[in-house]
């Protein structure tokens, strides 16, 4: 009985990371295609939209969630997340939290073409705030 419970526990512990990866994966290519064809609904500065989420995330979600925005700001960092998805973060003026613009692999040249400190405007679909404000399917406007 104890041996059986250990096997179940081990199986469960193995499945948790897999579930996390499955839930964390996202198809940036399809989002990017949708964004390409969509009209920009809001033009915002990175610090302004981040401040709106900080002040009242419920109101900000009602206004921005799943909408296409053109967000402008100064590049803070360029890199890849744990799923190897390229991104560009924009400064917000806050110590913790940036606007994180996730890029499809087909737009990786955009990430390669900018440097920290550059001023950019990126178009993408607002996903929500999880530490950083996440915008998906980003591309140069």
PDB file of C-alpha atoms in Angstrom:
ATOM      1  CA  UNK A   1       0.000   0.000   0.000  1.00  0.00           C
ATOM      2  CA  UNK A   2       2.755   2.457   0.964  1.00  0.00           C
ATOM      3  CA  UNK A   3       4.745   1.490  -2.132  1.00  0.00           C
ATOM      4  CA  UNK A   4       1.690   2.189  -4.309  1.00  0.00           C
ATOM      5  CA  UNK A   5       1.179   5.607  -2.713  1.00  0.00           C
ATOM      6  CA  UNK A   6       4.818   6.490  -3.343  1.00  0.00           C
ATOM      7  CA  UNK A   7       4.441   5.577  -7.018  1.00  0.00           C
ATOM      8  CA  UNK A   8       1.375   7.806  -7.283  1.00  0.00           C
ATOM      9  CA  UNK A   9       3.168  10.644  -5.536  1.00  0.00           C
ATOM     10  CA  UNK A  10       6.190  10.261  -7.820  1.00  0.00           C
ATOM     11  CA  UNK A  11       3.947  10.261 -10.897  1.00  0.00           C
ATOM     12  CA  UNK A  12       2.187  13.366  -9.622  1.00  0.00           C
ATOM     13  CA  UNK A  13       5.485  15.158  -8.991  1.00  0.00           C
ATOM     14  CA  UNK A  14       6.635  14.343 -12.516  1.00  0.00           C
ATOM     15  CA  UNK A  15       3.379  15.560 -14.048  1.00  0.00           C
ATOM     16  CA  UNK A  16       3.372  18.938 -12.296  1.00  0.00           C
ATOM     17  CA  UNK A  17       6.300  20.417 -14.299  1.00  0.00           C
ATOM     18  CA  UNK A  18       4.852  19.019 -17.529  1.00  0.00           C
ATOM     19  CA  UNK A  19       1.496  20.577 -16.765  1.00  0.00           C
ATOM     20  CA  UNK A  20       3.189  23.865 -15.959  1.00  0.00           C
ATOM     21  CA  UNK A  21       5.026  23.823 -19.295  1.00  0.00           C
ATOM     22  CA  UNK A  22       1.867  22.909 -21.200  1.00  0.00           C
ATOM     23  CA  UNK A  23      -0.119  25.701 -19.577  1.00  0.00           C
ATOM     24  CA  UNK A  24       2.752  28.124 -19.991  1.00  0.00           C
ATOM     25  CA  UNK A  25       3.240  27.486 -23.672  1.00  0.00           C
ATOM     26  CA  UNK A  26       1.562  29.903 -25.991  1.00  0.00           C
ATOM     27  CA  UNK A  27       1.316  30.109 -29.740  1.00  0.00           C
ATOM     28  CA  UNK A  28       2.907  33.480 -30.465  1.00  0.00           C
ATOM     29  CA  UNK A  29       2.811  32.858 -34.238  1.00  0.00           C
ATOM     30  CA  UNK A  30      -0.992  32.681 -34.428  1.00  0.00           C
ATOM     31  CA  UNK A  31      -1.374  35.671 -32.101  1.00  0.00           C
ATOM     32  CA  UNK A  32       1.117  37.594 -34.225  1.00  0.00           C
ATOM     33  CA  UNK A  33      -0.894  36.814 -37.377  1.00  0.00           C
ATOM     34  CA  UNK A  34      -4.072  38.052 -35.696  1.00  0.00           C
ATOM     35  CA  UNK A  35      -2.311  41.219 -34.535  1.00  0.00           C
ATOM     36  CA  UNK A  36      -0.965  41.905 -38.033  1.00  0.00           C
ATOM     37  CA  UNK A  37      -4.501  42.047 -39.423  1.00  0.00           C
ATOM     38  CA  UNK A  38      -6.038  43.932 -36.467  1.00  0.00           C
ATOM     39  CA  UNK A  39      -6.546  47.651 -36.049  1.00  0.00           C
ATOM     40  CA  UNK A  40      -4.861  49.347 -33.101  1.00  0.00           C
ATOM     41  CA  UNK A  41      -7.515  50.052 -30.454  1.00  0.00           C
ATOM     42  CA  UNK A  42      -5.344  52.049 -28.027  1.00  0.00           C
ATOM     43  CA  UNK A  43      -2.123  54.040 -28.390  1.00  0.00           C
ATOM     44  CA  UNK A  44      -0.355  54.174 -25.026  1.00  0.00           C
ATOM     45  CA  UNK A  45       2.963  54.848 -23.393  1.00  0.00           C
ATOM     46  CA  UNK A  46       4.427  51.872 -21.511  1.00  0.00           C
ATOM     47  CA  UNK A  47       4.593  53.782 -18.219  1.00  0.00           C
ATOM     48  CA  UNK A  48       0.972  54.969 -18.575  1.00  0.00           C
ATOM     49  CA  UNK A  49      -0.574  51.544 -19.238  1.00  0.00           C
ATOM     50  CA  UNK A  50       1.512  49.960 -16.467  1.00  0.00           C
ATOM     51  CA  UNK A  51       0.413  52.707 -14.035  1.00  0.00           C
ATOM     52  CA  UNK A  52      -3.230  52.053 -14.968  1.00  0.00           C
ATOM     53  CA  UNK A  53      -2.808  48.369 -14.090  1.00  0.00           C
ATOM     54  CA  UNK A  54      -1.086  49.271 -10.821  1.00  0.00           C
ATOM     55  CA  UNK A  55      -3.830  51.754  -9.841  1.00  0.00           C
ATOM     56  CA  UNK A  56      -6.796  49.487 -10.624  1.00  0.00           C
ATOM     57  CA  UNK A  57      -6.174  46.189 -12.389  1.00  0.00           C
ATOM     58  CA  UNK A  58      -9.891  45.408 -12.730  1.00  0.00           C
ATOM     59  CA  UNK A  59     -10.572  48.646 -14.602  1.00  0.00           C
ATOM     60  CA  UNK A  60      -7.415  48.255 -16.703  1.00  0.00           C
ATOM     61  CA  UNK A  61      -8.398  44.676 -17.638  1.00  0.00           C
ATOM     62  CA  UNK A  62     -11.838  45.895 -18.728  1.00  0.00           C
ATOM     63  CA  UNK A  63     -10.244  48.515 -20.919  1.00  0.00           C
ATOM     64  CA  UNK A  64      -7.230  46.676 -22.360  1.00  0.00           C
ATOM     65  CA  UNK A  65      -7.508  42.863 -21.954  1.00  0.00           C
ATOM     66  CA  UNK A  66      -7.461  41.151 -25.390  1.00  0.00           C
ATOM     67  CA  UNK A  67      -7.286  44.469 -27.240  1.00  0.00           C
ATOM     68  CA  UNK A  68      -4.582  45.418 -29.739  1.00  0.00           C
ATOM     69  CA  UNK A  69      -2.427  48.281 -28.544  1.00  0.00           C
ATOM     70  CA  UNK A  70       0.463  50.277 -29.919  1.00  0.00           C
ATOM     71  CA  UNK A  71       2.720  50.708 -26.888  1.00  0.00           C
ATOM     72  CA  UNK A  72       5.634  53.149 -26.945  1.00  0.00           C
ATOM     73  CA  UNK A  73       8.587  53.260 -24.628  1.00  0.00           C
ATOM     74  CA  UNK A  74      12.286  52.898 -24.021  1.00  0.00           C
ATOM     75  CA  UNK A  75      13.713  49.386 -24.336  1.00  0.00           C
ATOM     76  CA  UNK A  76      14.851  48.015 -20.986  1.00  0.00           C
ATOM     77  CA  UNK A  77      15.947  44.505 -21.969  1.00  0.00           C
ATOM     78  CA  UNK A  78      15.887  41.986 -24.794  1.00  0.00           C
ATOM     79  CA  UNK A  79      15.962  38.239 -24.234  1.00  0.00           C
ATOM     80  CA  UNK A  80      14.143  34.907 -24.200  1.00  0.00           C
ATOM     81  CA  UNK A  81      11.875  33.516 -21.487  1.00  0.00           C
ATOM     82  CA  UNK A  82      11.991  29.996 -20.024  1.00  0.00           C
ATOM     83  CA  UNK A  83       9.961  28.728 -23.007  1.00  0.00           C
ATOM     84  CA  UNK A  84      12.613  30.254 -25.354  1.00  0.00           C
ATOM     85  CA  UNK A  85      10.146  32.898 -26.598  1.00  0.00           C
ATOM     86  CA  UNK A  86      11.872  36.150 -27.588  1.00  0.00           C
ATOM     87  CA  UNK A  87      10.754  39.331 -25.824  1.00  0.00           C
ATOM     88  CA  UNK A  88      11.470  43.017 -25.443  1.00  0.00           C
ATOM     89  CA  UNK A  89      10.706  44.758 -22.151  1.00  0.00           C
ATOM     90  CA  UNK A  90       9.887  48.459 -21.983  1.00  0.00           C
ATOM     91  CA  UNK A  91      10.714  50.706 -19.047  1.00  0.00           C
ATOM     92  CA  UNK A  92       7.825  51.815 -16.849  1.00  0.00           C
ATOM     93  CA  UNK A  93       9.590  54.014 -14.326  1.00  0.00           C
ATOM     94  CA  UNK A  94       8.852  51.422 -11.630  1.00  0.00           C
ATOM     95  CA  UNK A  95      11.523  49.517  -9.731  1.00  0.00           C
ATOM     96  CA  UNK A  96       9.673  46.224 -10.269  1.00  0.00           C
ATOM     97  CA  UNK A  97       7.649  45.522 -13.375  1.00  0.00           C
ATOM     98  CA  UNK A  98       7.941  46.343 -17.028  1.00  0.00           C
ATOM     99  CA  UNK A  99       5.810  45.978 -20.107  1.00  0.00           C
ATOM    100  CA  UNK A 100       6.962  42.666 -21.594  1.00  0.00           C
ATOM    101  CA  UNK A 101       6.326  42.371 -25.326  1.00  0.00           C
ATOM    102  CA  UNK A 102       6.417  38.727 -26.431  1.00  0.00           C
ATOM    103  CA  UNK A 103       7.506  38.102 -30.030  1.00  0.00           C
ATOM    104  CA  UNK A 104       6.802  35.272 -32.430  1.00  0.00           C
ATOM    105  CA  UNK A 105       9.915  33.520 -33.711  1.00  0.00           C
ATOM    106  CA  UNK A 106       9.130  35.019 -37.131  1.00  0.00           C
ATOM    107  CA  UNK A 107       9.755  38.464 -35.576  1.00  0.00           C
ATOM    108  CA  UNK A 108      12.992  37.565 -33.776  1.00  0.00           C
ATOM    109  CA  UNK A 109      14.880  39.955 -36.099  1.00  0.00           C
ATOM    110  CA  UNK A 110      13.058  42.803 -34.361  1.00  0.00           C
ATOM    111  CA  UNK A 111      14.561  41.729 -31.034  1.00  0.00           C
ATOM    112  CA  UNK A 112      17.979  41.459 -32.671  1.00  0.00           C
ATOM    113  CA  UNK A 113      17.697  44.951 -34.176  1.00  0.00           C
ATOM    114  CA  UNK A 114      17.106  46.969 -30.990  1.00  0.00           C
ATOM    115  CA  UNK A 115      19.309  47.852 -28.038  1.00  0.00           C
ATOM    116  CA  UNK A 116      18.565  48.805 -24.447  1.00  0.00           C
ATOM    117  CA  UNK A 117      17.710  52.499 -24.370  1.00  0.00           C
ATOM    118  CA  UNK A 118      16.178  52.607 -27.872  1.00  0.00           C
ATOM    119  CA  UNK A 119      12.765  54.239 -28.202  1.00  0.00           C
ATOM    120  CA  UNK A 120      10.255  51.888 -29.913  1.00  0.00           C
ATOM    121  CA  UNK A 121       6.564  51.471 -30.648  1.00  0.00           C
ATOM    122  CA  UNK A 122       5.300  47.891 -30.705  1.00  0.00           C
ATOM    123  CA  UNK A 123       1.891  46.566 -31.671  1.00  0.00           C
ATOM    124  CA  UNK A 124       0.440  43.573 -29.814  1.00  0.00           C
ATOM    125  CA  UNK A 125      -2.488  42.045 -27.903  1.00  0.00           C
ATOM    126  CA  UNK A 126      -2.700  42.733 -24.156  1.00  0.00           C
ATOM    127  CA  UNK A 127      -2.702  39.487 -22.166  1.00  0.00           C
ATOM    128  CA  UNK A 128      -2.664  40.839 -18.609  1.00  0.00           C
ATOM    129  CA  UNK A 129      -0.403  41.599 -15.676  1.00  0.00           C
ATOM    130  CA  UNK A 130       1.569  38.859 -13.948  1.00  0.00           C
ATOM    131  CA  UNK A 131       4.391  40.866 -12.394  1.00  0.00           C
ATOM    132  CA  UNK A 132       5.127  42.349 -15.788  1.00  0.00           C
ATOM    133  CA  UNK A 133       2.342  43.521 -18.069  1.00  0.00           C
ATOM    134  CA  UNK A 134       2.364  40.935 -20.873  1.00  0.00           C
ATOM    135  CA  UNK A 135       1.613  41.896 -24.467  1.00  0.00           C
ATOM    136  CA  UNK A 136       1.637  39.023 -26.973  1.00  0.00           C
ATOM    137  CA  UNK A 137       2.211  38.727 -30.702  1.00  0.00           C
ATOM    138  CA  UNK A 138       4.259  41.923 -30.702  1.00  0.00           C
ATOM    139  CA  UNK A 139       5.722  43.383 -33.843  1.00  0.00           C
ATOM    140  CA  UNK A 140       7.047  46.739 -35.041  1.00  0.00           C
ATOM    141  CA  UNK A 141       4.254  49.124 -35.767  1.00  0.00           C
TER     142      UNK A 141
END
